[in-house]
mmCIF file of C-alpha atoms and ligand atoms in Angstrom:
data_model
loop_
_atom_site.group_PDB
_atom_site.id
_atom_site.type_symbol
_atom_site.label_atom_id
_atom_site.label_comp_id
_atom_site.label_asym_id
_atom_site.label_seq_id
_atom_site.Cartn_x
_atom_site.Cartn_y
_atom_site.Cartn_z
ATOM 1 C CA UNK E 9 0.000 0.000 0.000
ATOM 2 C CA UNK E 10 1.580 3.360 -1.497
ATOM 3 C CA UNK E 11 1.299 6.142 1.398
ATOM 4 C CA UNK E 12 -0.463 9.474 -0.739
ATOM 5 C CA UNK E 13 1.056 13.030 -0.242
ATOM 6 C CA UNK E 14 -0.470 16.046 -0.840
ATOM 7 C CA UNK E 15 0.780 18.094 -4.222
ATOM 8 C CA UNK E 16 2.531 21.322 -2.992
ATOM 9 C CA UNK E 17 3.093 24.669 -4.636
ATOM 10 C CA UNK E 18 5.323 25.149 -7.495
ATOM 11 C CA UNK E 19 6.703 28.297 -5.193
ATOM 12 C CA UNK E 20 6.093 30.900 -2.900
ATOM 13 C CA UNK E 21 5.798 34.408 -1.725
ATOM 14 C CA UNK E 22 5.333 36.911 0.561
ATOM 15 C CA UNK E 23 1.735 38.339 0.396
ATOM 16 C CA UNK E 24 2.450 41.070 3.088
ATOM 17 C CA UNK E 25 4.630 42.523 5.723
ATOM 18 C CA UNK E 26 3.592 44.177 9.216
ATOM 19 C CA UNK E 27 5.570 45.298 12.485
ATOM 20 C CA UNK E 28 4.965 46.645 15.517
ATOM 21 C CA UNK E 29 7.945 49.595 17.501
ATOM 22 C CA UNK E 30 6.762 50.153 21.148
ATOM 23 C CA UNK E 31 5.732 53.411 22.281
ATOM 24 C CA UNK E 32 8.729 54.013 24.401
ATOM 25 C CA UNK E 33 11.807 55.710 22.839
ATOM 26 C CA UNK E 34 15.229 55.286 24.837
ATOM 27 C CA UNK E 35 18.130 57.297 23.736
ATOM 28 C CA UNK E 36 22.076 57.115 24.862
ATOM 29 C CA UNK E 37 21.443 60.225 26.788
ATOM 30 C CA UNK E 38 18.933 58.590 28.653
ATOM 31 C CA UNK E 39 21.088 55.292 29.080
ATOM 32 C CA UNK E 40 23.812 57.632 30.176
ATOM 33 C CA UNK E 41 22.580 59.010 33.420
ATOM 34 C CA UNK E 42 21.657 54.990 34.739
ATOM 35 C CA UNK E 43 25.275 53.183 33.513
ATOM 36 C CA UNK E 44 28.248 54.261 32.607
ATOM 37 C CA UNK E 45 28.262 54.534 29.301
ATOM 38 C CA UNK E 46 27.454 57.804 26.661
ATOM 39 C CA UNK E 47 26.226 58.271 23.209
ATOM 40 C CA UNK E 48 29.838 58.582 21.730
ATOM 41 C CA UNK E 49 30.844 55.346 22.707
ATOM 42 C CA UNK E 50 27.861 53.449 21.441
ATOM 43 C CA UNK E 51 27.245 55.145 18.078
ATOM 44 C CA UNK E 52 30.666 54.485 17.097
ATOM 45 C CA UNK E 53 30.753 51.110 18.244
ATOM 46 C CA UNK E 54 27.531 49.872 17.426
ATOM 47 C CA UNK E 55 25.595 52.421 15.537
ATOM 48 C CA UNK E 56 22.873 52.764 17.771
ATOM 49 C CA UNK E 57 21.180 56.059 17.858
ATOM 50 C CA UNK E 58 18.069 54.970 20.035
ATOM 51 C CA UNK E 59 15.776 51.759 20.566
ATOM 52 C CA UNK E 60 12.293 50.588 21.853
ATOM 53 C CA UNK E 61 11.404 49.709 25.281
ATOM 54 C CA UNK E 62 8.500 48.010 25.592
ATOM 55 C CA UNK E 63 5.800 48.981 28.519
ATOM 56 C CA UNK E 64 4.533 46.183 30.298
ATOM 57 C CA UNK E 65 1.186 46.066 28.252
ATOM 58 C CA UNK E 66 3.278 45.671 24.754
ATOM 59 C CA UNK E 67 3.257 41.779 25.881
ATOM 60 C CA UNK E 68 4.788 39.423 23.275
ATOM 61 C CA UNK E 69 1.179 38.236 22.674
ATOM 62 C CA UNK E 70 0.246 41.810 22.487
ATOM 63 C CA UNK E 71 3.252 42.836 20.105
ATOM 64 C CA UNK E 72 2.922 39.647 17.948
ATOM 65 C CA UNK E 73 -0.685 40.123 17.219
ATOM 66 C CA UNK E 74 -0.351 44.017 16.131
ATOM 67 C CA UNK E 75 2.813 42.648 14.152
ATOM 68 C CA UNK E 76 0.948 39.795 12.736
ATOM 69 C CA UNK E 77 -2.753 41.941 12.268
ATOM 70 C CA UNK E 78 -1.106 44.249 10.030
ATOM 71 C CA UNK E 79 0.934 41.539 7.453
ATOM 72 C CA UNK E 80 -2.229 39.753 7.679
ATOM 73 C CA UNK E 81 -4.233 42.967 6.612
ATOM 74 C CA UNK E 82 -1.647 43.744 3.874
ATOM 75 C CA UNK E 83 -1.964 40.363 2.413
ATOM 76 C CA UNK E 84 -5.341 40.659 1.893
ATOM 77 C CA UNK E 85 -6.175 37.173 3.121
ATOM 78 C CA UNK E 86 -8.895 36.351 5.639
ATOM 79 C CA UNK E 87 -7.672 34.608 8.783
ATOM 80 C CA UNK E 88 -9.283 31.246 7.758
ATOM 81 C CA UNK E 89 -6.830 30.754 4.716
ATOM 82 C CA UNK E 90 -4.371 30.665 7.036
ATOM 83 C CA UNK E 91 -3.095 27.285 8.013
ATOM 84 C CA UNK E 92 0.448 27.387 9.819
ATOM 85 C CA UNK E 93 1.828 30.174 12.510
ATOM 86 C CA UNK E 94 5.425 29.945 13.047
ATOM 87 C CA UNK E 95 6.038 32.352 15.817
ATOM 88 C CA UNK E 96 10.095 32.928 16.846
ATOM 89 C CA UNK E 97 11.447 34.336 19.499
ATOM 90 C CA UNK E 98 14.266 34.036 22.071
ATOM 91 C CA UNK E 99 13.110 36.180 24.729
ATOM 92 C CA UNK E 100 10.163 33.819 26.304
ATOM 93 C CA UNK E 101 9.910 33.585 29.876
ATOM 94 C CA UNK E 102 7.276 30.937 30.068
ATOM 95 C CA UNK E 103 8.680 27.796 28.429
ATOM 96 C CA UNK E 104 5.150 26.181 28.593
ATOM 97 C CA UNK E 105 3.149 26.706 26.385
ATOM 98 C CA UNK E 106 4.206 28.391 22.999
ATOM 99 C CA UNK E 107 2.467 31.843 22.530
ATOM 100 C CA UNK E 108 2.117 30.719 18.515
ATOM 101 C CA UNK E 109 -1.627 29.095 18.986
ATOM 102 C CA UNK E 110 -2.634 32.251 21.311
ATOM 103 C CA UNK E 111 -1.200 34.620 18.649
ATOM 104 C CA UNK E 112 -3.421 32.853 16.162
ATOM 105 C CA UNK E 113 -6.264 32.705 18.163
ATOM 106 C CA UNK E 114 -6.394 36.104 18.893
ATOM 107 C CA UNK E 115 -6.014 36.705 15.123
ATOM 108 C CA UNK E 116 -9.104 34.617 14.331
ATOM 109 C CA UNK E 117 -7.080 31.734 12.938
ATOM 110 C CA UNK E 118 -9.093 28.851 13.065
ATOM 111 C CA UNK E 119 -6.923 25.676 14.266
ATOM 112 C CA UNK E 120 -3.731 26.175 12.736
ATOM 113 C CA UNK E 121 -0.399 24.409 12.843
ATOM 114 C CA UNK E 122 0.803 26.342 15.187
ATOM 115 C CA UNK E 123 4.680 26.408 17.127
ATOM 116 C CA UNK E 124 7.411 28.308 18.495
ATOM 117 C CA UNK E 125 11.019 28.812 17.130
ATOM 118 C CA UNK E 126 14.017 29.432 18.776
ATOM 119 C CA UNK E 127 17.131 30.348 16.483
ATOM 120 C CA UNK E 128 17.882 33.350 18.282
ATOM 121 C CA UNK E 129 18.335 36.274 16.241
ATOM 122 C CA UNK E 130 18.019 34.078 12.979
ATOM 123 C CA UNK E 131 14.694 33.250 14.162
ATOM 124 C CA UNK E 132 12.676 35.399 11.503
ATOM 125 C CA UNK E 133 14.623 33.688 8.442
ATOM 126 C CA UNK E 134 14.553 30.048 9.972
ATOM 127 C CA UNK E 135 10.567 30.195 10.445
ATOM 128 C CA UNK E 136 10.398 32.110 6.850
ATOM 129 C CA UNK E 137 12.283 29.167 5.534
ATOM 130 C CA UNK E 138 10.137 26.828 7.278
ATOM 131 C CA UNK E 139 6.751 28.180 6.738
ATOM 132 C CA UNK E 140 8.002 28.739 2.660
ATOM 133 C CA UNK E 141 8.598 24.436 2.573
ATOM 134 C CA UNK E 142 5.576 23.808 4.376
ATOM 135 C CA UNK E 143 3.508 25.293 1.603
ATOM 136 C CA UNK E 144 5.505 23.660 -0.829
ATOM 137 C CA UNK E 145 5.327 20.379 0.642
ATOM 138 C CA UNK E 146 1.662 20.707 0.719
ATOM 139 C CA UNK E 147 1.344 21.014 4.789
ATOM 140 C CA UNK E 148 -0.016 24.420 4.472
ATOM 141 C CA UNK E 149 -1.949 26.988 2.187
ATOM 142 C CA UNK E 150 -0.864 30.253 3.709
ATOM 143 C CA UNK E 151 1.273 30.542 6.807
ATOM 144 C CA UNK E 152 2.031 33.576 9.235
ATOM 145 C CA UNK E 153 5.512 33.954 10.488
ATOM 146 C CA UNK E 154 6.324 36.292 13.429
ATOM 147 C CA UNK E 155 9.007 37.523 14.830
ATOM 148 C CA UNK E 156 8.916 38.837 18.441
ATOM 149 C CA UNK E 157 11.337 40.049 20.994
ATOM 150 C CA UNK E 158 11.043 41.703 24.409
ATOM 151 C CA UNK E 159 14.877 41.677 25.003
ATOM 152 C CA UNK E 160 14.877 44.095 28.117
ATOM 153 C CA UNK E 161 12.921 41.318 30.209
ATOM 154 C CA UNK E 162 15.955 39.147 29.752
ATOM 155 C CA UNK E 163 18.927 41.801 29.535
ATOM 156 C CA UNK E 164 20.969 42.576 32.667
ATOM 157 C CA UNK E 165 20.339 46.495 32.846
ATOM 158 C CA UNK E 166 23.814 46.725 35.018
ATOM 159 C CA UNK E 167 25.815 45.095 32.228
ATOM 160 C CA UNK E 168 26.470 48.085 29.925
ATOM 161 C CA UNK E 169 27.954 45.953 27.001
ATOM 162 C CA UNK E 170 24.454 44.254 26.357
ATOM 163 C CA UNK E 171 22.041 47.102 28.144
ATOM 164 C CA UNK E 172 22.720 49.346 25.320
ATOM 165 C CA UNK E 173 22.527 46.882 22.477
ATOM 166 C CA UNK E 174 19.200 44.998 23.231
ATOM 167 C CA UNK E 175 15.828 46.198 22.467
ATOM 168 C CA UNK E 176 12.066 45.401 21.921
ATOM 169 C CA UNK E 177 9.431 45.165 19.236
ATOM 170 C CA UNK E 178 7.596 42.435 16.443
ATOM 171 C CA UNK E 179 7.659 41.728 12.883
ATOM 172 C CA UNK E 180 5.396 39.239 10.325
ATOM 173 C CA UNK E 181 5.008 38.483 6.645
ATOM 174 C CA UNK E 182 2.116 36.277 5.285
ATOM 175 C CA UNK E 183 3.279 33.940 2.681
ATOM 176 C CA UNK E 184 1.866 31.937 0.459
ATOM 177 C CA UNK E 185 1.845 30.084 -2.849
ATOM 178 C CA UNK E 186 2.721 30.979 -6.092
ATOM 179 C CA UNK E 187 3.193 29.975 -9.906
ATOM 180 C CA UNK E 188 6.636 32.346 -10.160
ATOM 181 C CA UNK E 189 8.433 31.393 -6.807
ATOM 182 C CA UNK E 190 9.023 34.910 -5.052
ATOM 183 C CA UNK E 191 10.915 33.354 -1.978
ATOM 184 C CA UNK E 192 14.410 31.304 -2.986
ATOM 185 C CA UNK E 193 15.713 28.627 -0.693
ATOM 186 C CA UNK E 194 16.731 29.354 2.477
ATOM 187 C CA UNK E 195 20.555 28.842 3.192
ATOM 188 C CA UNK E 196 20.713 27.955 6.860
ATOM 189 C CA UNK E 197 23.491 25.915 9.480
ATOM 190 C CA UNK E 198 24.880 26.354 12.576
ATOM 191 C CA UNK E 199 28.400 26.514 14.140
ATOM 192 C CA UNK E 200 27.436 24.864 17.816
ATOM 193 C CA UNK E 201 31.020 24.964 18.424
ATOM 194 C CA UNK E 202 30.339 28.474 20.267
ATOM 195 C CA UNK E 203 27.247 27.633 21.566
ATOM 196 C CA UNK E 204 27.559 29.441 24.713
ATOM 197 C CA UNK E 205 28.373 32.594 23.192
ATOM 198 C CA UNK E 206 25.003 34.328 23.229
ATOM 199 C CA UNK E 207 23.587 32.530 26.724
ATOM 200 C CA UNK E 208 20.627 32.631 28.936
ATOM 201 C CA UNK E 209 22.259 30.161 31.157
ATOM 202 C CA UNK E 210 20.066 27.587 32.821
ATOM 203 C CA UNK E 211 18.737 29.031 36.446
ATOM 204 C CA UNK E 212 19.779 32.723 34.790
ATOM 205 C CA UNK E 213 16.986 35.093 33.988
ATOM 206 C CA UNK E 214 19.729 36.884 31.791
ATOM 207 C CA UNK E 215 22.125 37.051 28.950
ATOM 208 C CA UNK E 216 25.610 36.637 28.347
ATOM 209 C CA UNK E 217 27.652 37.745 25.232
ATOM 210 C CA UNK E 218 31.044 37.343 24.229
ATOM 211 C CA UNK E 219 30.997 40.175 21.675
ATOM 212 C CA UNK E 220 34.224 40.065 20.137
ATOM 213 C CA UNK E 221 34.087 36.580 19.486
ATOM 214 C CA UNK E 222 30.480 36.846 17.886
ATOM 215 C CA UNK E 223 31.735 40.606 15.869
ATOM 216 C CA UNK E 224 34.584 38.037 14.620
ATOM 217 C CA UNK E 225 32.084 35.673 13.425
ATOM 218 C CA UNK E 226 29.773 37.347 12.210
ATOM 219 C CA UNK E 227 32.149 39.587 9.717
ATOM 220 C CA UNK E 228 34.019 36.884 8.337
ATOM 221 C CA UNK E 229 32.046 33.840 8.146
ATOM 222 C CA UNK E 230 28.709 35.218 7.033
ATOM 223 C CA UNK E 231 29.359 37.005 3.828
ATOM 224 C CA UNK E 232 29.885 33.074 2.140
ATOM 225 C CA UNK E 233 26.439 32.287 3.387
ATOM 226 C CA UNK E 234 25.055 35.522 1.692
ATOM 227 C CA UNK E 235 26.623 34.440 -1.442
ATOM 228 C CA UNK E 236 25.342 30.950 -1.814
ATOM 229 C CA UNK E 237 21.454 32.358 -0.721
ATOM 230 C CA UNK E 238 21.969 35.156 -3.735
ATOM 231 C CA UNK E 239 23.623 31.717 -5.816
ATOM 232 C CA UNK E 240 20.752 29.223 -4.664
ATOM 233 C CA UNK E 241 18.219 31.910 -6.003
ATOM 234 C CA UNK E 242 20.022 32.482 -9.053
ATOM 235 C CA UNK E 243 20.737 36.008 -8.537
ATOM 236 C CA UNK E 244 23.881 38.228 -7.911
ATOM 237 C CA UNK E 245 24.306 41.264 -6.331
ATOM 238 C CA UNK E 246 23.456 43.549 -8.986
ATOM 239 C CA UNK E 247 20.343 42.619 -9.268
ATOM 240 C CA UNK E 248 19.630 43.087 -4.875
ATOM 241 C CA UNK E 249 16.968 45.950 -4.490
ATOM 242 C CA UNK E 250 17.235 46.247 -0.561
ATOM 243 C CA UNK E 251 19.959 43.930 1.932
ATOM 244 C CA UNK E 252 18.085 43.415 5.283
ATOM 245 C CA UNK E 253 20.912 41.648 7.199
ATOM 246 C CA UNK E 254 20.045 41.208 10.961
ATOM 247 C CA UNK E 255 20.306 44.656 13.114
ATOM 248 C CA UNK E 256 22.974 43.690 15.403
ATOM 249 C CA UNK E 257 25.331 46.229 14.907
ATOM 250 C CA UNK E 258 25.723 49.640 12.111
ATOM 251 C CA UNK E 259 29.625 48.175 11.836
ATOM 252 C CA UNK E 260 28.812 44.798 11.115
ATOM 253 C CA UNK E 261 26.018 45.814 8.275
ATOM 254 C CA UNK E 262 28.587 48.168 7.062
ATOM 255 C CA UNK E 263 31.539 45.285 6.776
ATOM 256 C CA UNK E 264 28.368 43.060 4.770
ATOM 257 C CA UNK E 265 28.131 45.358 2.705
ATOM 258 C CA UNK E 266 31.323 46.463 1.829
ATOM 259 C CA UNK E 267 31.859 42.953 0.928
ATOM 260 C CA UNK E 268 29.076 42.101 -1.208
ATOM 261 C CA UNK E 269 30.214 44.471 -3.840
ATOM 262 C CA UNK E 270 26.338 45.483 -4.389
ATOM 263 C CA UNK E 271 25.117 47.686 -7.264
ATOM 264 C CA UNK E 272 24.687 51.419 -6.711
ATOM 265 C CA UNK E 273 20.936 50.527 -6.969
ATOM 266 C CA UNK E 274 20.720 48.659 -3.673
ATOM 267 C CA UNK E 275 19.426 50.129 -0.760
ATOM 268 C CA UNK E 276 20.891 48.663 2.674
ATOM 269 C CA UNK E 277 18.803 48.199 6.044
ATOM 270 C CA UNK E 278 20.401 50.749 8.890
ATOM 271 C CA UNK E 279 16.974 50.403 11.123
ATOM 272 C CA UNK E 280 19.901 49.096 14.050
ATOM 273 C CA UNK E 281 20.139 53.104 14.266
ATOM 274 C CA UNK E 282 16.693 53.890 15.067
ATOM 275 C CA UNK E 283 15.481 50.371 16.820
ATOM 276 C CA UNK E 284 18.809 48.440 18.378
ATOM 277 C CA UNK E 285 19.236 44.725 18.055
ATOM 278 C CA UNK E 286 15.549 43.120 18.250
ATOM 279 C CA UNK E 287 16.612 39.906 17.308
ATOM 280 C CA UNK E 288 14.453 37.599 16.007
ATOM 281 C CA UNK E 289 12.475 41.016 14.693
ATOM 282 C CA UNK E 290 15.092 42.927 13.390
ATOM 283 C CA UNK E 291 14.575 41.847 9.570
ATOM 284 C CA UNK E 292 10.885 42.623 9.420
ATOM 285 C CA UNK E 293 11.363 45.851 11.047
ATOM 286 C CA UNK E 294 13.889 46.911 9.186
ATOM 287 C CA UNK E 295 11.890 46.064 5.811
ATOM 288 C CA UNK E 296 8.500 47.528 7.066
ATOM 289 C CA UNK E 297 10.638 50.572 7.613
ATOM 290 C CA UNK E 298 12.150 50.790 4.011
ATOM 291 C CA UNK E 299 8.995 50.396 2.840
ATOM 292 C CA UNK E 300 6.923 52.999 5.119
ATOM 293 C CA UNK E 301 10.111 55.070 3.717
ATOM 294 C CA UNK E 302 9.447 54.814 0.100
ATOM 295 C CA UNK E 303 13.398 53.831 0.264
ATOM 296 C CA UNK E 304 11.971 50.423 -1.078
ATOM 297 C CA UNK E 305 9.066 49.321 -3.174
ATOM 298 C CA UNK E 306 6.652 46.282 -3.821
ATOM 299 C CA UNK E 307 8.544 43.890 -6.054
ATOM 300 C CA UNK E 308 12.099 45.000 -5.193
ATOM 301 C CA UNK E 309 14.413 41.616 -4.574
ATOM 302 C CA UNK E 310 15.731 41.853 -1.068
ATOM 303 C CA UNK E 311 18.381 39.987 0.267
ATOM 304 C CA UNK E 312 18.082 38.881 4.074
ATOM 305 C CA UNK E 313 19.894 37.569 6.923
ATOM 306 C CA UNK E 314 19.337 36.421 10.591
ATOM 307 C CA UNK E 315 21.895 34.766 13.087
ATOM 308 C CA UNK E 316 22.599 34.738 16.061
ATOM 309 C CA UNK E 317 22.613 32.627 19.480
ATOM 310 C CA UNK E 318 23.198 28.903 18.561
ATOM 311 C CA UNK E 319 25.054 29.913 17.025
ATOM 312 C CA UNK E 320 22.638 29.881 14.059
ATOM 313 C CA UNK E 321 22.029 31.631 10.465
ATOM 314 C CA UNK E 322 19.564 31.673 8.288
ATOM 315 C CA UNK E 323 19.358 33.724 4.494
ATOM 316 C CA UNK E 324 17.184 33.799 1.337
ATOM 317 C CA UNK E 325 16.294 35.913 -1.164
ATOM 318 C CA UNK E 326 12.498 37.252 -1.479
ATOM 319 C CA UNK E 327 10.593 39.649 -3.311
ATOM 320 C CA UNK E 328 8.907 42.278 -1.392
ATOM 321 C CA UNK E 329 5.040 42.286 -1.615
HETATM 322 C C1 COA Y 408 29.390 44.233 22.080
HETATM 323 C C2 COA Y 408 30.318 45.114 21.268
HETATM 324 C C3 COA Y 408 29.584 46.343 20.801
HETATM 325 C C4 COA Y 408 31.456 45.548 22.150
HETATM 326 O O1 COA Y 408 32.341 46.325 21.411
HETATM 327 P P1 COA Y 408 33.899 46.053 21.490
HETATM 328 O O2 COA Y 408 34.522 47.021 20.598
HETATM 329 O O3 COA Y 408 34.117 44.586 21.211
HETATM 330 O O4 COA Y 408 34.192 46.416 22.967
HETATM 331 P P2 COA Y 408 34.869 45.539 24.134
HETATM 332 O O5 COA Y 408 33.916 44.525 24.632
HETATM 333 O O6 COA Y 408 36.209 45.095 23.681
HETATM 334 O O7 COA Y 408 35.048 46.661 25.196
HETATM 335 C C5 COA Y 408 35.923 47.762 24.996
HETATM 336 C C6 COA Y 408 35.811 48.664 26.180
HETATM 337 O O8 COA Y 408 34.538 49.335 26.155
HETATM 338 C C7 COA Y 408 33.887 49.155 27.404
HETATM 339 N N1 COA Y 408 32.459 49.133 27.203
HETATM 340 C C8 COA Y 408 31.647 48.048 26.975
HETATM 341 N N2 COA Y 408 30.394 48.468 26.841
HETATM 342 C C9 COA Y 408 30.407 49.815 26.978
HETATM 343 C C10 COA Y 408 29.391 50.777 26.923
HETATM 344 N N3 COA Y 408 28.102 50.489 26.694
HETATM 345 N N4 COA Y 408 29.758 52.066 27.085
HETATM 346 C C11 COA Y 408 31.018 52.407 27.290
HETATM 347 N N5 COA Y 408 32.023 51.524 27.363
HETATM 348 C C12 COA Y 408 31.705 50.237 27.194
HETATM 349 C C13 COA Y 408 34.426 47.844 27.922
HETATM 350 O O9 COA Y 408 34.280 47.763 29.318
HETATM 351 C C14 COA Y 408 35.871 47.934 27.524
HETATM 352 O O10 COA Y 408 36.556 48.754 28.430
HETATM 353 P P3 COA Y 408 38.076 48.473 28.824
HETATM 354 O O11 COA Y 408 38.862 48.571 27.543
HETATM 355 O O12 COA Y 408 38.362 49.525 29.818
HETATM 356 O O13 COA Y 408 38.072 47.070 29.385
HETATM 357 C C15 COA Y 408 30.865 44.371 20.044
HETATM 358 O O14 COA Y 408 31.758 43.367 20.456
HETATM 359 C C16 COA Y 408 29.796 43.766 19.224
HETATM 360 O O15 COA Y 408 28.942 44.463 18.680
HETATM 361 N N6 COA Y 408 29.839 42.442 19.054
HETATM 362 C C17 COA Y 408 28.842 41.751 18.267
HETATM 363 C C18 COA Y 408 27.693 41.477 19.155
HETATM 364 C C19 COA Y 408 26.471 41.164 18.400
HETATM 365 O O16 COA Y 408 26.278 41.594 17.294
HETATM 366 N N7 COA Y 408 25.611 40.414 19.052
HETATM 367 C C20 COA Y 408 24.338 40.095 18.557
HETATM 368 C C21 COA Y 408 24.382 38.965 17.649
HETATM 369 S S1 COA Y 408 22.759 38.482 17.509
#
């Protein structure tokens, strides 16, 4: 007896985007009069102008579903043609349960395949890369992937050399099938080998960071993974509208960049500036921004990236809806 599968999509794409910044600006002044720190020291080293706090009512539930509302809203789908949430995040407190069916309830989503991520800041592209094979493998119609963060609840405020990095705030795209694939493959691994150096050590409520040692990794082992997503999609960099790399850092962006050798055409992500690192939604922040902008347009080919704790990364190619 021959086991049937369902027939998937010939390809995918991203039907809409949608974020959510908490209301609460914080700037380096501001950091400056509660740790020893100033605004000199962190825009030069990390780029960071100012970043989002979230109040105690912007919830990850809370920020998820405005995040997830809006890409829903800009997809034009209604909540019942979605089958599959993927929610990431690496800030939880409550390992049990996931907040991915309660996001989708809230949204109206009837019963979907719903679950949490965790690939730290590569969260975003790992669940895009999921959600994109799930359609094509037939599992799904639509799927909603979110990216959430409310870094602060698990940064030590006293540690200046992650207090003034970390920040708050949600992301989502819809996706969903289509004829002319608009999402390439994802180009994802994982060098375990540092492990420990992003860490919310067990019995810790708080992170650790060896940030040379991730700066190191990050500018010279990444820029081969950005390559083969951009060679797996059958593009090259002349033909990127918009690079969205993960928001970790204005001098790591910059060295990406530099790099890549893009066209004079391409316009490169900088949100880091205006909303810190956000982790696992730093990539649909940064895009919703471009696009609120007018900096990029529907149909532009964008180029992302996410890593992070894990260590993990995760890239692909998309067009923007
Ligand atoms: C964290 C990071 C900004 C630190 O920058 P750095 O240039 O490596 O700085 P160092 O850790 O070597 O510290 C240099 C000095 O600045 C000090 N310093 C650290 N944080 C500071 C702050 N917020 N304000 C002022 N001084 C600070 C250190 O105490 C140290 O002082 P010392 O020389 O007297 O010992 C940088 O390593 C980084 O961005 N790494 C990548 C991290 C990352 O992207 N993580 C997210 C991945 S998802």
């Amino acid at each position: 007896m021959t086991i049937h599968l369902k027939k998937g999509a010939p390809g995918t794409r991203v039907l809409g985007l949608g974020s959510y910044r908490p209301r609460r600006r914080v700037t380096n002044h501001e950091l400056a009069q509660v740790m020893e720190t100033n605004d000199e020291w962190i825009q030069s080293r990390v780029g960071i102008a100012e970043r989002r706090w979230a109040s105690d009512d912007e919830t990850l539930v809370e920020m998820a579903v405005a995040a997830g509302g809006k890409a829903l809203a800009a997809s034009g789908l209604a909540p019942d043609e979605v089958d599959l949430v993927v929610l990431a995040s690496a800030s939880l407190r409550a390992p049990i349960p996931g907040i991915g069916p309660q996001v989708a309830h809230r949204l109206g989503i009837p019963r979907p395949g719903a679950f949490d991520l965790n690939a730290g800041c590569a969260g975003f592209c790992y669940a895009l890369g999921v959600a994109s094979d799930a359609i094509r493998g037939g599992s799904a119609r639509n799927a909603l992937v979110v990216g959430v963060e409310r870094l602060t609840d698990v940064t030590d405020q006293t540690d200046r050399s992650t207090a003034v990095i970390f920040a708050d705030g949600a992301g989502a795209a819809v996706i969903g099938a289509s004829e002319e694939p608009g999402i390439g493959p994802v180009v994802w691994g994982s060098d375990g080998d540092q492990y420990n150096a992003i860490e919310i050590a067990a019995g810790s409520s708080t992170m650790t960071m060896a940030g040379q040692a991730v700066y190191r990794w990050a500018t010279t082992k990444l820029t081969d993974t950005l390559v083969e997503a951009m060679e797996a999609a059958g593009v090259g960099p002349g033909d990127i509208d918009v690079f969205a790399p993960h928001q970790a850092n204005l001098r790591i962006v910059e060295s990406m960049t530099r790099k890549l050798g893009f066209g004079e055409k391409t316009v490169v992500a900088r949100d880091v500036v205006q909303s810190g690192n956000t982790s696992a939604a730093s990539v649909p922040l940064a895009l919703t921004a471009l696009l609120e902008s007018g900096e990029a347009k529907s149909g532009d080919l964008a180029l992302v990236l996410g890593y992070g704790a894990g260590l993990t990364f995760a890239g692909q190619v998309f067009r923007l809806p």
